[in-house]
Coordinates of N, CA and C in Angstrom, one line a residue:
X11 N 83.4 116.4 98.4 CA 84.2 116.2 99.6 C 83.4 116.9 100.7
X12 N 83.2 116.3 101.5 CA 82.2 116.3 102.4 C 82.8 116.7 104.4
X13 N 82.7 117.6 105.1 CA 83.5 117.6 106.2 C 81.9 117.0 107.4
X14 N 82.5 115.7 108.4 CA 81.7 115.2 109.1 C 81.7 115.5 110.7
X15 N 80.3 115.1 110.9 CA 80.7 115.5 112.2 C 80.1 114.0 113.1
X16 N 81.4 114.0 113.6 CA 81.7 112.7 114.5 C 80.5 112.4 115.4
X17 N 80.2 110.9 115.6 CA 79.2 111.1 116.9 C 79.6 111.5 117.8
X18 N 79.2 111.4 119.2 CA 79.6 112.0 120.7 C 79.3 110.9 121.3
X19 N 78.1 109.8 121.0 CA 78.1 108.3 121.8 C 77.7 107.6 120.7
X20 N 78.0 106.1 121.6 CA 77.4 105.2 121.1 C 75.7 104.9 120.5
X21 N 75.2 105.9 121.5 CA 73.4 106.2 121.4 C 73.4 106.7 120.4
X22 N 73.9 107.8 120.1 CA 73.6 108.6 119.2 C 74.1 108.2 117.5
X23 N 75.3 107.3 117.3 CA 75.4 107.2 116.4 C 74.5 105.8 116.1
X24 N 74.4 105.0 116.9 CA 72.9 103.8 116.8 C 71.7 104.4 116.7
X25 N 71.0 105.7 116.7 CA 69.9 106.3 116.4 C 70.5 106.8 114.8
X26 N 71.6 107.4 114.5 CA 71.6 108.1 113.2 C 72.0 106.6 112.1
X27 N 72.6 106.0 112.4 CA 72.7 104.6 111.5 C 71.3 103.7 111.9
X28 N 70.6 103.4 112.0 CA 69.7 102.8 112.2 C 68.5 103.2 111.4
X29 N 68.4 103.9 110.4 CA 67.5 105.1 110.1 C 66.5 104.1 108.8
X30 N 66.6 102.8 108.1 CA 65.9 102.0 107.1 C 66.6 102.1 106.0
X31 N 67.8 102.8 106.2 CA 67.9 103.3 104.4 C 67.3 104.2 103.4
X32 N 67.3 104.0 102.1 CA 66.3 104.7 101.0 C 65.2 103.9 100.7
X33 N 64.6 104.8 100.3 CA 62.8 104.3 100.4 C 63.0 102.8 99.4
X34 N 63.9 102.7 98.8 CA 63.7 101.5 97.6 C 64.6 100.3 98.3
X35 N 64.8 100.6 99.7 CA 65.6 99.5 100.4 C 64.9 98.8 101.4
X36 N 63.5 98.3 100.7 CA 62.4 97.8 101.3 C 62.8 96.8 102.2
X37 N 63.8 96.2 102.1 CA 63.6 94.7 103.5 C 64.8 95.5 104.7
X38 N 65.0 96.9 104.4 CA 65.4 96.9 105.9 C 65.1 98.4 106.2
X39 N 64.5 98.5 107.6 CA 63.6 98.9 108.8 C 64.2 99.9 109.4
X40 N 64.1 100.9 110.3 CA 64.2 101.7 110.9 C 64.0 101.4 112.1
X41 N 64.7 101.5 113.6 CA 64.8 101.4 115.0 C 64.2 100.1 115.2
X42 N 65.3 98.8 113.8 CA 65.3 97.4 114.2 C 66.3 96.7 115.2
X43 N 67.2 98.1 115.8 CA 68.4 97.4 116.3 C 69.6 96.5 115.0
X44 N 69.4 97.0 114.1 CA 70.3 96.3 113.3 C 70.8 97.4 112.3
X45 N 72.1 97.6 112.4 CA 72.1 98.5 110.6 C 72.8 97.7 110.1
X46 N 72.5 97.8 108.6 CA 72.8 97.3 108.0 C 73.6 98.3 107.1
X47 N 74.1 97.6 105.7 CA 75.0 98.2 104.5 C 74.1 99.6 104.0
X48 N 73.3 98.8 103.8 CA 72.3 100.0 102.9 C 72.2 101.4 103.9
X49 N 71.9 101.0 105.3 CA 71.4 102.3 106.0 C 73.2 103.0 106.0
X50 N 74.1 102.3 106.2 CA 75.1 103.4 106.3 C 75.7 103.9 105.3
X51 N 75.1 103.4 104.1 CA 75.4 104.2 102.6 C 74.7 105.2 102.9
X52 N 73.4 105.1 103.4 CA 72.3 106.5 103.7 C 73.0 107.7 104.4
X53 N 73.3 107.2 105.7 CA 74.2 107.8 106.5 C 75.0 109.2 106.0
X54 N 76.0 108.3 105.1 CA 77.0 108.6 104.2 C 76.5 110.1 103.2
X55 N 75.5 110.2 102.6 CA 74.9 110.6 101.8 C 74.6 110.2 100.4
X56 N 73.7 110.9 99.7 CA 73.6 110.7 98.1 C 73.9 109.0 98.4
X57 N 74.3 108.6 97.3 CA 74.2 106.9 97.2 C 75.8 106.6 96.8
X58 N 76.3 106.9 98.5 CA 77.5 106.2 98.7 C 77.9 104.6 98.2
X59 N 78.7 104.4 97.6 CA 79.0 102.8 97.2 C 79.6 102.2 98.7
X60 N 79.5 100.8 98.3 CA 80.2 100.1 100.3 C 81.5 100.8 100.8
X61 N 82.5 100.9 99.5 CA 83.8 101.3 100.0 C 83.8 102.9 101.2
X62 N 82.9 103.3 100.5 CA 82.7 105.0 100.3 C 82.0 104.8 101.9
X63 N 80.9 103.9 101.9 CA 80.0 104.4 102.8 C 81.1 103.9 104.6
X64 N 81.8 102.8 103.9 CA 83.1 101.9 105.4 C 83.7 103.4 106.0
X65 N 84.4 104.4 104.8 CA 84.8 105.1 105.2 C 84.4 106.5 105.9
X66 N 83.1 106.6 105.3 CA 82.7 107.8 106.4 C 81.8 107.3 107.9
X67 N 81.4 106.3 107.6 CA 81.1 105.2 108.7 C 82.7 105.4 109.6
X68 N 84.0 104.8 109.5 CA 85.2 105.1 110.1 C 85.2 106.2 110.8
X69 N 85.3 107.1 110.1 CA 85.5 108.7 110.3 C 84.2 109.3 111.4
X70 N 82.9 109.2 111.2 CA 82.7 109.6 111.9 C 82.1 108.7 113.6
X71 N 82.8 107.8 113.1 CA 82.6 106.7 114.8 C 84.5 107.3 115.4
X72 N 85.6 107.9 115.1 CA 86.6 107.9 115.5 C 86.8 108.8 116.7
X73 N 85.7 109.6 116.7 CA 86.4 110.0 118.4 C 85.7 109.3 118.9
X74 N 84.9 108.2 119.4 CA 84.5 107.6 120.6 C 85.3 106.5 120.9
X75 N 85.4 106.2 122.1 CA 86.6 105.2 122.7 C 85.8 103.4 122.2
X76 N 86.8 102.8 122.2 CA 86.9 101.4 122.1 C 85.4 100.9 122.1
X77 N 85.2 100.5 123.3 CA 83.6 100.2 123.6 C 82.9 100.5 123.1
X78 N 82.6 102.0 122.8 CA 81.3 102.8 122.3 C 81.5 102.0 121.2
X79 N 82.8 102.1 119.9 CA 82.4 101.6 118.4 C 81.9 100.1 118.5
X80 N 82.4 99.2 119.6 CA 82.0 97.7 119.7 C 80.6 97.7 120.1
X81 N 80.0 98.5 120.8 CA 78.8 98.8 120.9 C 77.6 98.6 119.8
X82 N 78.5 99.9 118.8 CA 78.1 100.2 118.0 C 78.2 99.1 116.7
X83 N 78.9 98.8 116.6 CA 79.4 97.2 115.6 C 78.7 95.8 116.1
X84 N 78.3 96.2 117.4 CA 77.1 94.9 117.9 C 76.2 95.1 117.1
X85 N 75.8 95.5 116.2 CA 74.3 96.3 115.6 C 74.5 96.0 114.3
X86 N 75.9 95.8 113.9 CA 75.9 95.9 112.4 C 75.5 94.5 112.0
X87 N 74.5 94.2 110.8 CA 74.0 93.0 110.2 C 75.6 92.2 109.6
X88 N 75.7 91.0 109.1 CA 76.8 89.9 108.6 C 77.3 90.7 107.7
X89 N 76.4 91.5 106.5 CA 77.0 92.6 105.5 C 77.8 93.0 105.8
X90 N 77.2 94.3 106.7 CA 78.0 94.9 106.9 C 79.6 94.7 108.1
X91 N 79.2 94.1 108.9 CA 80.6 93.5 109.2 C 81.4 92.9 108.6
X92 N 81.3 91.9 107.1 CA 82.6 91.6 106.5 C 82.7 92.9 105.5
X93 N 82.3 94.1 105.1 CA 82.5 94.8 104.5 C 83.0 96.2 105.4
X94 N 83.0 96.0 106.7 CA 83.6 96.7 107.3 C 85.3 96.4 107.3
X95 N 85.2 94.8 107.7 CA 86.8 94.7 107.6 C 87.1 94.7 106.5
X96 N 86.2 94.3 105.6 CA 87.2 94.6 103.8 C 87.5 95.8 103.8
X97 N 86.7 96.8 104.1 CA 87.2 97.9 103.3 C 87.6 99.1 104.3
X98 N 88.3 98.2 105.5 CA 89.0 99.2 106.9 C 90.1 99.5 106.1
X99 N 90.3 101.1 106.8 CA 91.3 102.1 106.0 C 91.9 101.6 106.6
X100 N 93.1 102.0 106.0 CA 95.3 102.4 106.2 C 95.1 103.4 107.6
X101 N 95.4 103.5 108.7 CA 95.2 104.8 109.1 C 97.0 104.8 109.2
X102 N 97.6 106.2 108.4 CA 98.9 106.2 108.6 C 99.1 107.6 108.7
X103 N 101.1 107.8 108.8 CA 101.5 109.0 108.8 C 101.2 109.7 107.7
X104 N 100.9 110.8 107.4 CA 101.5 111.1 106.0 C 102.8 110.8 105.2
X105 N 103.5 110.7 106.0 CA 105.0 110.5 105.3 C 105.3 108.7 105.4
X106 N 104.1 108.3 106.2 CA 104.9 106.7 105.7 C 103.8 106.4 104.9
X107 N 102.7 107.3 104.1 CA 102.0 106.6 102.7 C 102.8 105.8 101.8
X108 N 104.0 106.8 101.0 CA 104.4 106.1 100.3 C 105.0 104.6 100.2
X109 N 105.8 104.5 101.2 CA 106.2 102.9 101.8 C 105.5 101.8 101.9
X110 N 104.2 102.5 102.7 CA 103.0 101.1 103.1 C 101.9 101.8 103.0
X111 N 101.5 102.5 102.2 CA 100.1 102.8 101.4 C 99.9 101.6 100.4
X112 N 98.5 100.9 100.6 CA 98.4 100.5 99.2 C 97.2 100.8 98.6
X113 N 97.8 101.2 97.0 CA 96.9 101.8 96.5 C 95.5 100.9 96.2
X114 N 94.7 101.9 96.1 CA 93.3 101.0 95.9 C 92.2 100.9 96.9
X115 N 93.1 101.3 98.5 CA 92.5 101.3 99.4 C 91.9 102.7 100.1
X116 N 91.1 102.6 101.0 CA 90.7 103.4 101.5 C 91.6 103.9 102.9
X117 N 92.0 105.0 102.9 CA 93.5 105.7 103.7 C 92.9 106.8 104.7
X118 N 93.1 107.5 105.7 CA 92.9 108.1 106.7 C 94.2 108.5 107.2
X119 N 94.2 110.0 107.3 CA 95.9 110.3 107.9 C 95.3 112.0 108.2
X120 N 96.6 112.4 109.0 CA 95.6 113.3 110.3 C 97.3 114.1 109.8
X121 N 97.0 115.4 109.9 CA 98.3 116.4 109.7 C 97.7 117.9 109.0
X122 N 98.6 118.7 108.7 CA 98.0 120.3 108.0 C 98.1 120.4 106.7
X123 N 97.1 120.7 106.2 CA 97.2 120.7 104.8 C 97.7 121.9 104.5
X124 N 98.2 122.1 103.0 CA 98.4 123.4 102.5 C 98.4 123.3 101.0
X125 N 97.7 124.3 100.3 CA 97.6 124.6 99.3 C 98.8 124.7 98.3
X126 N 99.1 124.3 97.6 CA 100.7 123.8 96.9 C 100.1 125.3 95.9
X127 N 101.5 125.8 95.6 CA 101.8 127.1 94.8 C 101.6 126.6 93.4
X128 N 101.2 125.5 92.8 CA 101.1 125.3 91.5 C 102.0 124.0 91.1
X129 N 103.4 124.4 91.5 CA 104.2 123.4 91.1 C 104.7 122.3 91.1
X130 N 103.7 121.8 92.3 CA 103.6 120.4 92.6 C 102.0 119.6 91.6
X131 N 102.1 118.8 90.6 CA 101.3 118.2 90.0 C 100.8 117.0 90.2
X132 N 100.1 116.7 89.7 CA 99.7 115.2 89.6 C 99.4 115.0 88.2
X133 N 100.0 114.1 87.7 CA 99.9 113.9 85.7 C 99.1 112.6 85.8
X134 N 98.1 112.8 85.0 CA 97.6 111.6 84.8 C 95.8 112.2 84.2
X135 N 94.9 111.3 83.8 CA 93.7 111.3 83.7 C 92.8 110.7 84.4
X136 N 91.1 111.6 84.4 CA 90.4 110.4 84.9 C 89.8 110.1 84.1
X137 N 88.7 109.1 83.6 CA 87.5 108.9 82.8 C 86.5 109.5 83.3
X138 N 85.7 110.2 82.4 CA 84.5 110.6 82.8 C 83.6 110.3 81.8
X139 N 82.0 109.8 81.9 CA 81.1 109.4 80.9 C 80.7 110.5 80.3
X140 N 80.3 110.6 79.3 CA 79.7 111.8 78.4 C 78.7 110.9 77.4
X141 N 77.9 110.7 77.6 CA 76.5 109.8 77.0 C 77.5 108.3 77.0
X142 N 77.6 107.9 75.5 CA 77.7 106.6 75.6 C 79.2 106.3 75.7
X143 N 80.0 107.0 75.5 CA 81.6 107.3 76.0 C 82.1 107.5 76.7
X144 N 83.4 107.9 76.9 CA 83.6 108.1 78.3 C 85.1 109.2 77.2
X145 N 85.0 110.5 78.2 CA 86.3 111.2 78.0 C 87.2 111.5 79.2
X146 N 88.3 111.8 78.5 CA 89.8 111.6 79.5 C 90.1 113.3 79.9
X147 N 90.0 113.5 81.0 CA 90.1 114.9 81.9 C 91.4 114.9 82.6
X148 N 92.7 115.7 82.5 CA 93.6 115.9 83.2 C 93.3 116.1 84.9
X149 N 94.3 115.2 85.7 CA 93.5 115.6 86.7 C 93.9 116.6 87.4
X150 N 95.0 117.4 86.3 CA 94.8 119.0 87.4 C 94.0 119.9 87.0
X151 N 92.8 119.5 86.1 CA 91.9 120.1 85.6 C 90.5 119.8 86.9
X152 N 90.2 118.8 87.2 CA 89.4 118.8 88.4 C 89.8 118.9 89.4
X153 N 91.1 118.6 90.4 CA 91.2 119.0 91.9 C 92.3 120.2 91.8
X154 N 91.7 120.7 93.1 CA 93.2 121.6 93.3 C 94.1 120.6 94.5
X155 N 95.0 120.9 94.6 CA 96.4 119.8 95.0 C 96.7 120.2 96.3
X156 N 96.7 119.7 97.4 CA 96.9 120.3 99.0 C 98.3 119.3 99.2
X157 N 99.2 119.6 99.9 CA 100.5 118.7 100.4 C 99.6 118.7 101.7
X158 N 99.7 117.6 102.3 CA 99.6 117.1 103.8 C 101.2 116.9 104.8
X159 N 101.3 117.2 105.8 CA 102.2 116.8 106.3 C 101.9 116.0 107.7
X160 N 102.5 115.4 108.7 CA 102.6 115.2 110.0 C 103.4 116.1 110.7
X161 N 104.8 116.6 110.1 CA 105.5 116.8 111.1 C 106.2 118.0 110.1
X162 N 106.5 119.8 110.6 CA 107.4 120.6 109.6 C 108.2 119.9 109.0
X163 N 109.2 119.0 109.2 CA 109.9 118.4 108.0 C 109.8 117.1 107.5
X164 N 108.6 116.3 107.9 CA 108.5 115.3 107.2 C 108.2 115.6 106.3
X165 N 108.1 114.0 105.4 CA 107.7 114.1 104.1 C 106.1 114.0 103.6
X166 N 105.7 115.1 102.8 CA 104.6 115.2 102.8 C 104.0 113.9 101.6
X167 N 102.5 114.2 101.9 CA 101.4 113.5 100.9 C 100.6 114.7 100.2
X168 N 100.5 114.2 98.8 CA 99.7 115.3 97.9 C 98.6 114.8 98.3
X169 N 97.6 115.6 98.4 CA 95.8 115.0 98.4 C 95.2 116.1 97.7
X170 N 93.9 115.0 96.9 CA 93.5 115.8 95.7 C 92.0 116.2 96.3
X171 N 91.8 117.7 95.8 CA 90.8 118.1 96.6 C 89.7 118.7 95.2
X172 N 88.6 118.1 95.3 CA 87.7 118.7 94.2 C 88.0 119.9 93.8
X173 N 88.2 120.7 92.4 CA 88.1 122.1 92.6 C 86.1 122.5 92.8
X174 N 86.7 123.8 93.0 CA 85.2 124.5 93.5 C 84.3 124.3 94.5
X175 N 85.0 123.2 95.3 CA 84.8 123.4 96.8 C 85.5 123.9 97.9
X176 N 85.0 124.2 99.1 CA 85.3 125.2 99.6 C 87.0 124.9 100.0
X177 N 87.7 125.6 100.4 CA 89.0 125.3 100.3 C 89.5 124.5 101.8
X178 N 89.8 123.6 102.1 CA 90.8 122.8 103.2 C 91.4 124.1 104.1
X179 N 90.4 123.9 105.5 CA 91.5 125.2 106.7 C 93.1 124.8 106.7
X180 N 94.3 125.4 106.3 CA 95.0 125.5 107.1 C 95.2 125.2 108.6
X181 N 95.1 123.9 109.3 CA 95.2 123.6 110.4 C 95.0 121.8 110.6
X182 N 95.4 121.5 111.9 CA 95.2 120.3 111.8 C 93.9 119.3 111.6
X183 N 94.3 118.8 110.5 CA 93.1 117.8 110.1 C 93.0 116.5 109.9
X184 N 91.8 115.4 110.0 CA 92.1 113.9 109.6 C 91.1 114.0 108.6
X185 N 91.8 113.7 107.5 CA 91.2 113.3 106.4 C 91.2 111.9 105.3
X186 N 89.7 111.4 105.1 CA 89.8 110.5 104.5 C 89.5 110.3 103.2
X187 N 90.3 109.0 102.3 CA 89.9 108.7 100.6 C 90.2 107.8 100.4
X188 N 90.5 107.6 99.4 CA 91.0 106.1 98.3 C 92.7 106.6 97.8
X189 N 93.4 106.0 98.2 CA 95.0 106.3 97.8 C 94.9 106.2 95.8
X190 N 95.7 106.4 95.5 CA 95.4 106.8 94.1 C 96.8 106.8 93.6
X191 N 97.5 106.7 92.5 CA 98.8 106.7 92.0 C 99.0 107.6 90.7
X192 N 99.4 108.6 90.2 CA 99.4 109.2 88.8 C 100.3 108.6 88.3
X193 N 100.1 109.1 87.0 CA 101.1 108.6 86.0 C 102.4 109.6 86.1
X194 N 103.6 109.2 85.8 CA 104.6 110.1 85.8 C 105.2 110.2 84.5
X195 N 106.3 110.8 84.4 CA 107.1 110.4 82.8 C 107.6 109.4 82.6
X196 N 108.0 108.9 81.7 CA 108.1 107.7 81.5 C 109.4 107.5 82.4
X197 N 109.5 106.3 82.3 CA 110.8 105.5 83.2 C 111.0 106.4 85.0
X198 N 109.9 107.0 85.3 CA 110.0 107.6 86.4 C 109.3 107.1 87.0
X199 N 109.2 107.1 88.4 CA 108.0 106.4 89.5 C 106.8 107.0 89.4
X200 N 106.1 106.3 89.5 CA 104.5 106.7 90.1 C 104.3 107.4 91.4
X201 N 103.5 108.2 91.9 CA 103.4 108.9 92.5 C 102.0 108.5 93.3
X202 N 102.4 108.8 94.9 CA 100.9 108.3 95.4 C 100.2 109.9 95.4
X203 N 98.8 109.4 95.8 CA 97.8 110.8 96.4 C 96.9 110.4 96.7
X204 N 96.0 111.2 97.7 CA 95.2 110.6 98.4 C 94.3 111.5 98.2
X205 N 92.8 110.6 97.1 CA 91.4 111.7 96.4 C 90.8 111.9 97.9
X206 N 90.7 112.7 98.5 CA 90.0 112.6 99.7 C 88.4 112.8 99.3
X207 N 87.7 112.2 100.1 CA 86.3 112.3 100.3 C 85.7 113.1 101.5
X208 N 86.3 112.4 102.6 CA 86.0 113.1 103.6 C 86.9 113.9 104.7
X209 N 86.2 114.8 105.3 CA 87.2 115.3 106.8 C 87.0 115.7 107.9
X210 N 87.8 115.6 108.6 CA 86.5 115.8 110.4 C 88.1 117.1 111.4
X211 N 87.5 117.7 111.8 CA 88.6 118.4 112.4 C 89.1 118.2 113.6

């Protein structure tokens, strides 16, 4: 989980997305006036997938006004503009996730996080590969569990936070992921949460 730091113009984020991609993403160029998919996976870091790369691409064009991002979306190749609107986040409350979150998507929601005392969980597994298999990891064995709120008495959202990175300020933040659902006990509802990836202050 990665904390971003937003452009300040339109120039500046068309100089940092514009950059060729990875050296093995030979048919596209550096200061062609065009970004494409590949260069904003670069962007993104490490070897963001499309979903992943839409969303820190989101996050850090969000403080510039209207214009600047149209500006900036003038540039984007046919790729990347239908994979921009495929994989445009939910931007919502924290408290109206549950209702009109849908899972699967990429989510963005702005409020204070806090470190839950333990007794708020998430039940369920992930897969992880281990050579030619794949093993099942509880997932309060990898993140530690932050409640999000909007408002002191709204109703919060759990977001799952890698463990052993650095810990989420106490204060207001917009943070982005993929909405996610655990398993509950049986004949009980499912639960949403939001794996975050990224966050900008």
């Amino acid at each position: 989980m990665e904390k971003i730091k937003c452009f300040n113009s339109a120039a500046e984020a068309i100089t940092d997305l514009d950059n060729g991609g990875h050296f093995y993403n030979i048919f596209t160029h550096a200061k062609d006036n065009v970004i494409s998919q590949a260069e904003a996976g670069k962007s993104a870091g490490g070897f963001a997938g499309k979903q992943q790369a839409i969303l820190h691409l989101e996050l850090a064009l969000s403080r510039l006004d209207e214009s600047s991002v149209n500006e900036v979306r003038s540039r984007f190749d046919e790729t990347l503009q239908t994979n921009f609107t495929k994989y445009k986040s939910q931007v919502l409350l924290p408290s109206e996730v549950a209702t009109k979150g849908n899972t699967g998507s990429n989510m963005i929601v702005t409020g204070i996080p806090k470190l839950t005392d333990g007794t708020r969980k998430l039940s369920g597994f992930i897969m992880v590969p281990t050579g030619s298999a794949f093993t099942m990891i509880p997932l309060m064995d990898v993140y530690d569990i932050y409640e999000i709120r909007d408002e002191q008495e709204g109703q919060g959202l759990l977001i799952a936070h890698q463990k052993g990175e650095t810990q989420l300020p106490e204060q207001k933040l917009t943070v982005g992921g993929v909405l996610k659902e655990s398993d509950e006990d049986e004949g009980s509802p499912s639960s949403k949460f939001l794996e975050i990836r990224y966050w900008v202050e």
